PDB file of N, CA and C in Angstrom:
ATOM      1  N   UNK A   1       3.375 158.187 143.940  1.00 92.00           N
ATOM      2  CA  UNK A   1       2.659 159.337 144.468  1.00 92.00           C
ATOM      3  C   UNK A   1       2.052 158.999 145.819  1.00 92.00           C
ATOM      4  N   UNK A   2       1.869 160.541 146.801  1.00 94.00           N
ATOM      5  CA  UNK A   2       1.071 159.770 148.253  1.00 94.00           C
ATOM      6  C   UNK A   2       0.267 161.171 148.088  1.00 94.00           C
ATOM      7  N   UNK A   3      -0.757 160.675 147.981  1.00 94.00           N
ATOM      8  CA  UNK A   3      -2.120 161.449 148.539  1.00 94.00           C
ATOM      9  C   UNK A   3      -2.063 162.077 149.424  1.00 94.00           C
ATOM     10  N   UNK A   4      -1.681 163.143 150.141  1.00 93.00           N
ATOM     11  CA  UNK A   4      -2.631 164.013 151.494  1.00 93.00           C
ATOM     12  C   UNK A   4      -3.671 164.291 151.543  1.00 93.00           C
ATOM     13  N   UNK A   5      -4.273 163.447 152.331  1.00 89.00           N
ATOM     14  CA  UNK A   5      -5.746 163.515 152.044  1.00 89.00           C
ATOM     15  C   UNK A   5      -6.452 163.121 154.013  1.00 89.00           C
ATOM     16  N   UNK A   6      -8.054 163.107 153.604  1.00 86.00           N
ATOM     17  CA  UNK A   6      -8.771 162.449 155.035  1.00 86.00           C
ATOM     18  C   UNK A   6      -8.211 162.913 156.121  1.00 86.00           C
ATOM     19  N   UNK A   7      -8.154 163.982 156.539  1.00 88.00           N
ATOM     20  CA  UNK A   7      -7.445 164.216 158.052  1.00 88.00           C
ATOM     21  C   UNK A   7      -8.563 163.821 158.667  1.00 88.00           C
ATOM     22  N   UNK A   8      -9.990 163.439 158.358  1.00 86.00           N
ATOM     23  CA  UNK A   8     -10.949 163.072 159.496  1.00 86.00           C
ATOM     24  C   UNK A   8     -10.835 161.585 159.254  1.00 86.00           C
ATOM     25  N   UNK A   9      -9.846 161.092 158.535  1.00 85.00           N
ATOM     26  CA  UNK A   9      -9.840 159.562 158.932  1.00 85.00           C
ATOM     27  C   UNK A   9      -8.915 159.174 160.092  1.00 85.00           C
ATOM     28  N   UNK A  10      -8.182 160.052 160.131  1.00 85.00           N
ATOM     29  CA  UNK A  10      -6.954 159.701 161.015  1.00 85.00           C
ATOM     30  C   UNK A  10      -7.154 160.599 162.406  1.00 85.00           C
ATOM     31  N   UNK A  11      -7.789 161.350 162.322  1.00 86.00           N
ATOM     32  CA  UNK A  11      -8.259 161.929 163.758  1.00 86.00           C
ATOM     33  C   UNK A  11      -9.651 162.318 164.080  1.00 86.00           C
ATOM     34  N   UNK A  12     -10.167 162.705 165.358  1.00 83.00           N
ATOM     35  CA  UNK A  12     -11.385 162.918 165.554  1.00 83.00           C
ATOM     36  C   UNK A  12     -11.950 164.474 165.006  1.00 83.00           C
ATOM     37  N   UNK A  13     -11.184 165.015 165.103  1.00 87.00           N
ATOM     38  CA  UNK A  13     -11.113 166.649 164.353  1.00 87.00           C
ATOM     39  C   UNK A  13     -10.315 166.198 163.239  1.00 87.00           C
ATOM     40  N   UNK A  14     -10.519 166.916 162.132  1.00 86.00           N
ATOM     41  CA  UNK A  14      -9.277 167.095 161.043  1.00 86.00           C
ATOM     42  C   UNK A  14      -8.861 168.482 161.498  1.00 86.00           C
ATOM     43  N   UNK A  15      -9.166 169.152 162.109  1.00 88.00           N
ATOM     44  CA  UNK A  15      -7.878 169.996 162.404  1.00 88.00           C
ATOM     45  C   UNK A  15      -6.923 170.115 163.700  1.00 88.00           C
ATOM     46  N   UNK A  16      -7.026 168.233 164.099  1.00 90.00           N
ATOM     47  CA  UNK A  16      -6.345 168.025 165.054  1.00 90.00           C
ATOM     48  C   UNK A  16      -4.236 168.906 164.557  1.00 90.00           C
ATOM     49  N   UNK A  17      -3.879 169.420 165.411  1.00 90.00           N
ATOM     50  CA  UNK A  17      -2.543 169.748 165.057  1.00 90.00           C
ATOM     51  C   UNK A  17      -1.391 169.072 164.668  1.00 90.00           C
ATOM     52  N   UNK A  18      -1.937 167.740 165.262  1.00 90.00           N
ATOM     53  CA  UNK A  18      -0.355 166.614 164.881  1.00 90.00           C
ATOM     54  C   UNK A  18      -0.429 166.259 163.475  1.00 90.00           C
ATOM     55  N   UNK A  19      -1.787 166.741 162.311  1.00 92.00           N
ATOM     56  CA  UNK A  19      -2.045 166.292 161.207  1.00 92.00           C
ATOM     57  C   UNK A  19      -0.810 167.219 160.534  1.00 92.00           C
ATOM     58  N   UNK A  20      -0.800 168.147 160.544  1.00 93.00           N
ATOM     59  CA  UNK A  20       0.240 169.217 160.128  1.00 93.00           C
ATOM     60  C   UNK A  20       1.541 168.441 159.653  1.00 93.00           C
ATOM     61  N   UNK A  21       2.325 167.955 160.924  1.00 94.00           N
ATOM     62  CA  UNK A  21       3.556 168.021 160.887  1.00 94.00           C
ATOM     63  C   UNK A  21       3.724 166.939 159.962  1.00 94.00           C
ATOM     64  N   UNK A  22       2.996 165.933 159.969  1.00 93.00           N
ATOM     65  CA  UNK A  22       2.729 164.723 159.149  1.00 93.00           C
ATOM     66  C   UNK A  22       3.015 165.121 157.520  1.00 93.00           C
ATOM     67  N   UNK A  23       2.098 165.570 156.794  1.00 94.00           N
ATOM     68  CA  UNK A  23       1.996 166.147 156.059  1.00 94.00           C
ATOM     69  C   UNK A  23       3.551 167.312 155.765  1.00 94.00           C
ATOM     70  N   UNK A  24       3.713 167.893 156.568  1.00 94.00           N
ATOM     71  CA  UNK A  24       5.154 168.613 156.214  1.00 94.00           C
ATOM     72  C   UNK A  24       5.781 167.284 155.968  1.00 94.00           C
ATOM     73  N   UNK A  25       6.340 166.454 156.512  1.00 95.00           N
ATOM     74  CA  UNK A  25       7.084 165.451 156.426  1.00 95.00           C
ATOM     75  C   UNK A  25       6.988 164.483 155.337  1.00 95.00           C
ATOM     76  N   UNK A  26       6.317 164.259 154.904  1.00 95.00           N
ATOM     77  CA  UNK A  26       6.012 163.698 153.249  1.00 95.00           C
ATOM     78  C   UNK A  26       6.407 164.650 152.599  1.00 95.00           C
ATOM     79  N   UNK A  27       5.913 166.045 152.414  1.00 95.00           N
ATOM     80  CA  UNK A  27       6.217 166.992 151.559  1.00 95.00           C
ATOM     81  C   UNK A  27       7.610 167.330 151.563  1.00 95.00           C
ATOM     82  N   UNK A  28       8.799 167.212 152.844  1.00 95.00           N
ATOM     83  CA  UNK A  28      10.171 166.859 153.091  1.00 95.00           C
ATOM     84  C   UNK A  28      10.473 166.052 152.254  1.00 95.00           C
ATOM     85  N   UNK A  29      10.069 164.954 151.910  1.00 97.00           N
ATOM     86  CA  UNK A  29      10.578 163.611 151.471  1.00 97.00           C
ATOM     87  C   UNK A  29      10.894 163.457 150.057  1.00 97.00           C
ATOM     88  N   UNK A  30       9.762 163.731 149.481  1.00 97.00           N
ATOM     89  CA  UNK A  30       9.514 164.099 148.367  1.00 97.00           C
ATOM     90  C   UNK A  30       8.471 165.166 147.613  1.00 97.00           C
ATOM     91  N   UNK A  31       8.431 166.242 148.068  1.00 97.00           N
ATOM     92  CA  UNK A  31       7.447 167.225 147.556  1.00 97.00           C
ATOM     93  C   UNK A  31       7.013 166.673 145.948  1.00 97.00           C
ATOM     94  N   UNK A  32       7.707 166.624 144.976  1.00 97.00           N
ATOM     95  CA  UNK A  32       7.391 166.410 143.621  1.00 97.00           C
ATOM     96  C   UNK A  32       6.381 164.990 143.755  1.00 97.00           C
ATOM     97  N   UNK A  33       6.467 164.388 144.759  1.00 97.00           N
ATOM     98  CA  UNK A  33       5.498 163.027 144.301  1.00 97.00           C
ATOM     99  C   UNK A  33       3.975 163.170 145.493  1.00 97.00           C
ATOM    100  N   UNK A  34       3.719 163.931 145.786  1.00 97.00           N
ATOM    101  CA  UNK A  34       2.823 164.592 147.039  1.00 97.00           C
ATOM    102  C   UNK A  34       1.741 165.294 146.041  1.00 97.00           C
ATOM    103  N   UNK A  35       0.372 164.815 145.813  1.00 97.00           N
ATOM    104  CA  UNK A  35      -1.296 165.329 145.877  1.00 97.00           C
ATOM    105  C   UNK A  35      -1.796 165.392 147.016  1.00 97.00           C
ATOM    106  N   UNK A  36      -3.042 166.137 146.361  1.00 96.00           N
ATOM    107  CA  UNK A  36      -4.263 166.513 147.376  1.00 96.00           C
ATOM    108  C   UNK A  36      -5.421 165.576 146.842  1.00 96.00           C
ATOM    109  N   UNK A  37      -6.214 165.195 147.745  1.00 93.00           N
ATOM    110  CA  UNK A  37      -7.226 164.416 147.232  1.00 93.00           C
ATOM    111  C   UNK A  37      -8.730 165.005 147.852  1.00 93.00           C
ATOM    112  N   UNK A  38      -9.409 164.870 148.230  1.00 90.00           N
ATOM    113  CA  UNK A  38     -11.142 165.446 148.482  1.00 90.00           C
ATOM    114  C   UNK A  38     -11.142 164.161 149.153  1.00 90.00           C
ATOM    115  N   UNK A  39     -11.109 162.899 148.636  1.00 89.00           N
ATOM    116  CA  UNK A  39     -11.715 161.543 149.185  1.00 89.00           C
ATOM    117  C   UNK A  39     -13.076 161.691 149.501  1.00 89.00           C
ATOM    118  N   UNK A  40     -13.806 162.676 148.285  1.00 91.00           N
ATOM    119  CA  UNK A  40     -15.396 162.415 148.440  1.00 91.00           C
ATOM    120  C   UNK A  40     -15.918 161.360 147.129  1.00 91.00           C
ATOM    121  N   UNK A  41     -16.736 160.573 146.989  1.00 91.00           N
ATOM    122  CA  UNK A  41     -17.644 161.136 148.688  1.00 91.00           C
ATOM    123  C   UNK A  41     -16.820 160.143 149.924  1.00 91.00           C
ATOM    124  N   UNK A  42     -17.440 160.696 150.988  1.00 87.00           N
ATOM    125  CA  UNK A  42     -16.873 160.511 152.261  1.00 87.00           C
ATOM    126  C   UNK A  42     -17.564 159.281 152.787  1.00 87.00           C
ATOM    127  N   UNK A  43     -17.131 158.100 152.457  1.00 85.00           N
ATOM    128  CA  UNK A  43     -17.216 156.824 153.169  1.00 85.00           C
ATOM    129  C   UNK A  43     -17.299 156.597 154.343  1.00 85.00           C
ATOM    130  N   UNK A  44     -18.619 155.823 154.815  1.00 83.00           N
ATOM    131  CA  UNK A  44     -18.393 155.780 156.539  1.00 83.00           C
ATOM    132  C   UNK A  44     -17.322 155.244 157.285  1.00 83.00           C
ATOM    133  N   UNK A  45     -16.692 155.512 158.406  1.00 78.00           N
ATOM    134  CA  UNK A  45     -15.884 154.946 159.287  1.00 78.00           C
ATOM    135  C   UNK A  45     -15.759 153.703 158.914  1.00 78.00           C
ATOM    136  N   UNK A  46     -14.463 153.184 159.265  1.00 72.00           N
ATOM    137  CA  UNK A  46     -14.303 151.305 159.451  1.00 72.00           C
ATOM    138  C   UNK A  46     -15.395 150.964 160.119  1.00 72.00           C
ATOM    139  N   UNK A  47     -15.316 151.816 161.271  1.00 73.00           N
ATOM    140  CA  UNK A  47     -15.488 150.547 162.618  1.00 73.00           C
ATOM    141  C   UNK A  47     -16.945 150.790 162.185  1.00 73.00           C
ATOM    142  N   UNK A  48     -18.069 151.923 161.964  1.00 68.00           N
ATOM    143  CA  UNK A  48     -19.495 151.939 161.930  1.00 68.00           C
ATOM    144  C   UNK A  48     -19.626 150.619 160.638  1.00 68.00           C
ATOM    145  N   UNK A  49     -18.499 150.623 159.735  1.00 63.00           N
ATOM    146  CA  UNK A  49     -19.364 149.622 158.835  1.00 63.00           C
ATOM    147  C   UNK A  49     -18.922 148.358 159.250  1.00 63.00           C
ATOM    148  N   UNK A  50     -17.753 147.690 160.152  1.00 69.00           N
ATOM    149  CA  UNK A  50     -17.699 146.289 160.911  1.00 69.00           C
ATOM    150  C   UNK A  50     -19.028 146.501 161.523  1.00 69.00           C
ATOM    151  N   UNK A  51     -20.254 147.284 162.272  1.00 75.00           N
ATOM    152  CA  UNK A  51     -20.964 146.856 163.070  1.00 75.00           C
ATOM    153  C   UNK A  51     -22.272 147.000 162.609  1.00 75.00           C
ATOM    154  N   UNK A  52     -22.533 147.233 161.569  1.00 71.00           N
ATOM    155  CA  UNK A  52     -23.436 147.248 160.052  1.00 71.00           C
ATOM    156  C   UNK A  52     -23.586 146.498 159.563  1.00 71.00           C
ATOM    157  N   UNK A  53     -22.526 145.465 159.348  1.00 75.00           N
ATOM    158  CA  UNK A  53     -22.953 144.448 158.135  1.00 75.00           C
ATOM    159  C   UNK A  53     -23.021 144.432 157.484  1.00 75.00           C
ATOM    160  N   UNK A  54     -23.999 143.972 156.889  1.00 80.00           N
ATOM    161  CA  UNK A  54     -24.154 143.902 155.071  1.00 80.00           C
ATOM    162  C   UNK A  54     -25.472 145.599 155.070  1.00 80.00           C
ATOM    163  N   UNK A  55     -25.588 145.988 155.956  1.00 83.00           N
ATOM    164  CA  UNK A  55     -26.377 147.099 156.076  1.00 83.00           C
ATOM    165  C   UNK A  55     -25.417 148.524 155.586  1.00 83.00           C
ATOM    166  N   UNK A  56     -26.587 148.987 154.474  1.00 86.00           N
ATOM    167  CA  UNK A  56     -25.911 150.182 153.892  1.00 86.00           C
ATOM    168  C   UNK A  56     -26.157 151.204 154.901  1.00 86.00           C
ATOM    169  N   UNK A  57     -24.625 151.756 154.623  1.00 87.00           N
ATOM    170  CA  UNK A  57     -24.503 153.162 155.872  1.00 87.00           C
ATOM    171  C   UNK A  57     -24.717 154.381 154.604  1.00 87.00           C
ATOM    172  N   UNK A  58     -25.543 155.715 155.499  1.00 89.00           N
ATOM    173  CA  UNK A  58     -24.899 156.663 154.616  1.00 89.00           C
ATOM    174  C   UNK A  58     -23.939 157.339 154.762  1.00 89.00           C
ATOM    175  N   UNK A  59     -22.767 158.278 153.680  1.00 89.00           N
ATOM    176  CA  UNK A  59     -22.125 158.513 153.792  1.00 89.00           C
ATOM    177  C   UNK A  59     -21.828 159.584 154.425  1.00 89.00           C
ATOM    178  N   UNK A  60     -20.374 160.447 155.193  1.00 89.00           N
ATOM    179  CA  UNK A  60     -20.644 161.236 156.056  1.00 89.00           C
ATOM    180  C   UNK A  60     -20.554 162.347 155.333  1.00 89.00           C
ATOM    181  N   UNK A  61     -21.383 163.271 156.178  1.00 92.00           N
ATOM    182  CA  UNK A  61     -21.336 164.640 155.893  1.00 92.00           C
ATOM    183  C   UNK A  61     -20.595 165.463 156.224  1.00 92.00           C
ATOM    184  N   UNK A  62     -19.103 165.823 155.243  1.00 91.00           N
ATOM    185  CA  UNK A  62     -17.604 166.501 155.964  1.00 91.00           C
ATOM    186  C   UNK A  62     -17.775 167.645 154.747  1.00 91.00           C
ATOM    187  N   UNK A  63     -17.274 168.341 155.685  1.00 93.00           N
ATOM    188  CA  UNK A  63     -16.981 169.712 154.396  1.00 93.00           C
ATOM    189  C   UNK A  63     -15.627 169.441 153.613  1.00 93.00           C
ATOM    190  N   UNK A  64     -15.908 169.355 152.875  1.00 93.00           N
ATOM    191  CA  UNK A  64     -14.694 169.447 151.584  1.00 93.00           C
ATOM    192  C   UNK A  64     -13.804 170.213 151.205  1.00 93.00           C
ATOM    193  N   UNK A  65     -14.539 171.681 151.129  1.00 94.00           N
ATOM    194  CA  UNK A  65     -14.406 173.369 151.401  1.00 94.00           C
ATOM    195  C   UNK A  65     -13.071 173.182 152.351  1.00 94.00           C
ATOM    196  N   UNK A  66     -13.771 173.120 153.700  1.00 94.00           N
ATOM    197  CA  UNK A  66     -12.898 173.198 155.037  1.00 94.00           C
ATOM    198  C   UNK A  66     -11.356 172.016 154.943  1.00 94.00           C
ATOM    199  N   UNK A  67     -11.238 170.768 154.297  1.00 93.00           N
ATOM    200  CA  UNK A  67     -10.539 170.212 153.820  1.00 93.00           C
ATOM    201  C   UNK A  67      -9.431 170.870 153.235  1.00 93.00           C
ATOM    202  N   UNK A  68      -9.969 170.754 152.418  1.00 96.00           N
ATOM    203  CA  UNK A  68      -9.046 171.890 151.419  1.00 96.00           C
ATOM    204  C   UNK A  68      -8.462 173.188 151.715  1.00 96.00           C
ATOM    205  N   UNK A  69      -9.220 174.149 152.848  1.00 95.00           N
ATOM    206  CA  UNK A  69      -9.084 174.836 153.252  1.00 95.00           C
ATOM    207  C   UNK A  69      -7.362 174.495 154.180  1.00 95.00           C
ATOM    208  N   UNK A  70      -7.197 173.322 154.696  1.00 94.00           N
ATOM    209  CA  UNK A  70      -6.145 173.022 155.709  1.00 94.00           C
ATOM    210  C   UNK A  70      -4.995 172.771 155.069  1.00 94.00           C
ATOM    211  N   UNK A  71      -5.036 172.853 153.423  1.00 96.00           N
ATOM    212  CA  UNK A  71      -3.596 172.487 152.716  1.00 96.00           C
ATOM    213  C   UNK A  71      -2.835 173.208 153.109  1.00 96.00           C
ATOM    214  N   UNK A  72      -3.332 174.997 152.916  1.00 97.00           N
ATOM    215  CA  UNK A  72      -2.544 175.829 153.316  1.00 97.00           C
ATOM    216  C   UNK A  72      -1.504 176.158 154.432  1.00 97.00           C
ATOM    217  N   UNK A  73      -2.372 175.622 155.486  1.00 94.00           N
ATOM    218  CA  UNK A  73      -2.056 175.362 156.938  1.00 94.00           C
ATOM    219  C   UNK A  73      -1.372 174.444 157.584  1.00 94.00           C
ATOM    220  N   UNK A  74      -1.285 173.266 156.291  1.00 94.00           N
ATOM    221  CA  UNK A  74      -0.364 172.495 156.737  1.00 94.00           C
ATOM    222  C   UNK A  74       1.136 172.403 155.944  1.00 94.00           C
ATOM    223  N   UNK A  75       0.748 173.347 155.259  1.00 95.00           N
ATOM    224  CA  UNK A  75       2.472 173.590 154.290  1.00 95.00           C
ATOM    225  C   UNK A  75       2.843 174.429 154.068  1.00 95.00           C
ATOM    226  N   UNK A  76       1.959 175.449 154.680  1.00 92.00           N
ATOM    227  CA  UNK A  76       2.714 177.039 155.142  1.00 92.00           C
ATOM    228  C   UNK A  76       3.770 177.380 154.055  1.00 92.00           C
ATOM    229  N   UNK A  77       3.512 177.236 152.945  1.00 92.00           N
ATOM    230  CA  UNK A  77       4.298 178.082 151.723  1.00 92.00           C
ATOM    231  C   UNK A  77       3.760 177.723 150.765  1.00 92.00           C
ATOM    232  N   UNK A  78       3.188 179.135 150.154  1.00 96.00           N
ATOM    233  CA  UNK A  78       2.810 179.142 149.150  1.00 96.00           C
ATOM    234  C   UNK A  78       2.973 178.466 147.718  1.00 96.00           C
ATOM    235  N   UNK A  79       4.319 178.786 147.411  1.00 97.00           N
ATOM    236  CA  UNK A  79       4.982 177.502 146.065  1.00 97.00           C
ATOM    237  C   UNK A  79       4.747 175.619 146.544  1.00 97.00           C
ATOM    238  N   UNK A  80       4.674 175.129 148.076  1.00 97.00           N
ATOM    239  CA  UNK A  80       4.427 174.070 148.363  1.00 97.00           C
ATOM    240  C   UNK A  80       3.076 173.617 147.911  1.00 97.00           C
ATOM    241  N   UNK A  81       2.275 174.928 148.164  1.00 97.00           N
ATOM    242  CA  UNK A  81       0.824 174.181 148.456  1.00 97.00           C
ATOM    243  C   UNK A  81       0.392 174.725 146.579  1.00 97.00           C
ATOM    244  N   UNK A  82       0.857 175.378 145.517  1.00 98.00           N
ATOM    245  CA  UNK A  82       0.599 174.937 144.353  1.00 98.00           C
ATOM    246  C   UNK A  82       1.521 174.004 143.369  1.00 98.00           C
ATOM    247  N   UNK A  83       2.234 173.486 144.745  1.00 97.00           N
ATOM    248  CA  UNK A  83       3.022 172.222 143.401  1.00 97.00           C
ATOM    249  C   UNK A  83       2.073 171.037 143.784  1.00 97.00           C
ATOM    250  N   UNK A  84       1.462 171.111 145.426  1.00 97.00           N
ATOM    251  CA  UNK A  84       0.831 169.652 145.387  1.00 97.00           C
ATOM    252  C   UNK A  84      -0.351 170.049 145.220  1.00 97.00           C
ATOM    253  N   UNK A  85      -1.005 171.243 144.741  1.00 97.00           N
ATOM    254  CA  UNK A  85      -2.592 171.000 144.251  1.00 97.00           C
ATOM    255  C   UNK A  85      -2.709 171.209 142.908  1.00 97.00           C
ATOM    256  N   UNK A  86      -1.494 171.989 142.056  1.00 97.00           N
ATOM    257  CA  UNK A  86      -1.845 172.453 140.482  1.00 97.00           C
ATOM    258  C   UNK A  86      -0.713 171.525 140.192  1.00 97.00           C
ATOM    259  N   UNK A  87       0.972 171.755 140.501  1.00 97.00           N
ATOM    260  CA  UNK A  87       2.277 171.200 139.841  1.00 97.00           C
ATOM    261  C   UNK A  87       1.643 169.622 139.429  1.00 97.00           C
ATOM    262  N   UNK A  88       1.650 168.939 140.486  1.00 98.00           N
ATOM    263  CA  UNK A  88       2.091 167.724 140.314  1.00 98.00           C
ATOM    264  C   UNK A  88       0.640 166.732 139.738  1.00 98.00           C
ATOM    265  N   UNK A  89      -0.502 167.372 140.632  1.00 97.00           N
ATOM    266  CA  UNK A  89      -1.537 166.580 139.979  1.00 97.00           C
ATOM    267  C   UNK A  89      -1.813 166.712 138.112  1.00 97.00           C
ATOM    268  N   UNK A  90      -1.229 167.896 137.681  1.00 97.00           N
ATOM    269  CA  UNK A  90      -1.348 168.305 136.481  1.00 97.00           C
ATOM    270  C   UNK A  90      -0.138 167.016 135.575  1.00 97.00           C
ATOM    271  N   UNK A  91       0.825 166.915 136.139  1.00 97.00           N
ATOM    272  CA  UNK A  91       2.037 166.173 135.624  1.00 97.00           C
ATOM    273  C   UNK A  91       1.624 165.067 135.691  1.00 97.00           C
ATOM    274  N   UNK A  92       0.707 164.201 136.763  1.00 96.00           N
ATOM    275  CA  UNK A  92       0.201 162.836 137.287  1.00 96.00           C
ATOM    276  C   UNK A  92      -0.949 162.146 136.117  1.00 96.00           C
ATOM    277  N   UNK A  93      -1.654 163.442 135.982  1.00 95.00           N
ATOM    278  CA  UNK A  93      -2.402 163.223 134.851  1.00 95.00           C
ATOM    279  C   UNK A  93      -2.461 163.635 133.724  1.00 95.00           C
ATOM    280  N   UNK A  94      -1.367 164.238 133.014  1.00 96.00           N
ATOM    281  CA  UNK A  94      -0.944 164.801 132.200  1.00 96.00           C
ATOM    282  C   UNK A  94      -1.609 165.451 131.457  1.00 96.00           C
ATOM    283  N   UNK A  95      -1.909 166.767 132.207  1.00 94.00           N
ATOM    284  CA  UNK A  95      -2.891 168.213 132.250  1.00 94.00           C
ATOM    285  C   UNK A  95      -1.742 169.500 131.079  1.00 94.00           C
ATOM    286  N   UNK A  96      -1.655 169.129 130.571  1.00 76.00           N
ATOM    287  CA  UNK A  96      -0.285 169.999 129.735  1.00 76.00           C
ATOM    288  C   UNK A  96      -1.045 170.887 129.004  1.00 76.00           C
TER     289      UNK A  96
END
């Protein structure tokens, strides 16, 4: 299975546009083995916790809502975006 998940890990916006095509392209590959994840709570950055230390960071404040909100948008079909949020996570964890 591959997670689609964190578009604010991989860019400075998560609704940078190149996140999209990414995401289509896994879902190309293998749609049946493709989830959605939340990845809350939302862990600070690498780099803020290399310059932290052993110092606890708190975690960031990302909308989840708005996350989720971008499945749609990035798989632009309807049957896509409920096999990787109901189909497959249901089969993964065997939701029967």
């Amino acid at each position: 299975m591959v997670k689609i998940s964190g578009a604010y890990r991989i860019a400075d916006d998560p609704n940078d546009a190149a996140i999209g095509p990414l995401a289509r392209k896994l879902c190309a590959a293998n749609s049946q083995r493709i989830v959605w994840g939340s990845d809350w709570p939302h862990t600070p950055k690498h780099d803020a916790r290399e310059q932290a230390g052993d110092a606890e960071l708190p975690l960031q404040d990302i909308d989840t809502r708005g996350l989720l909100d971008l499945v749609p948008r990035w798989l632009g079909n309807d049957a896509l975006v409920n096999q990787v949020l109901v189909s497959n996570p249901a089969r993964l964890y065997g939701f029967d």
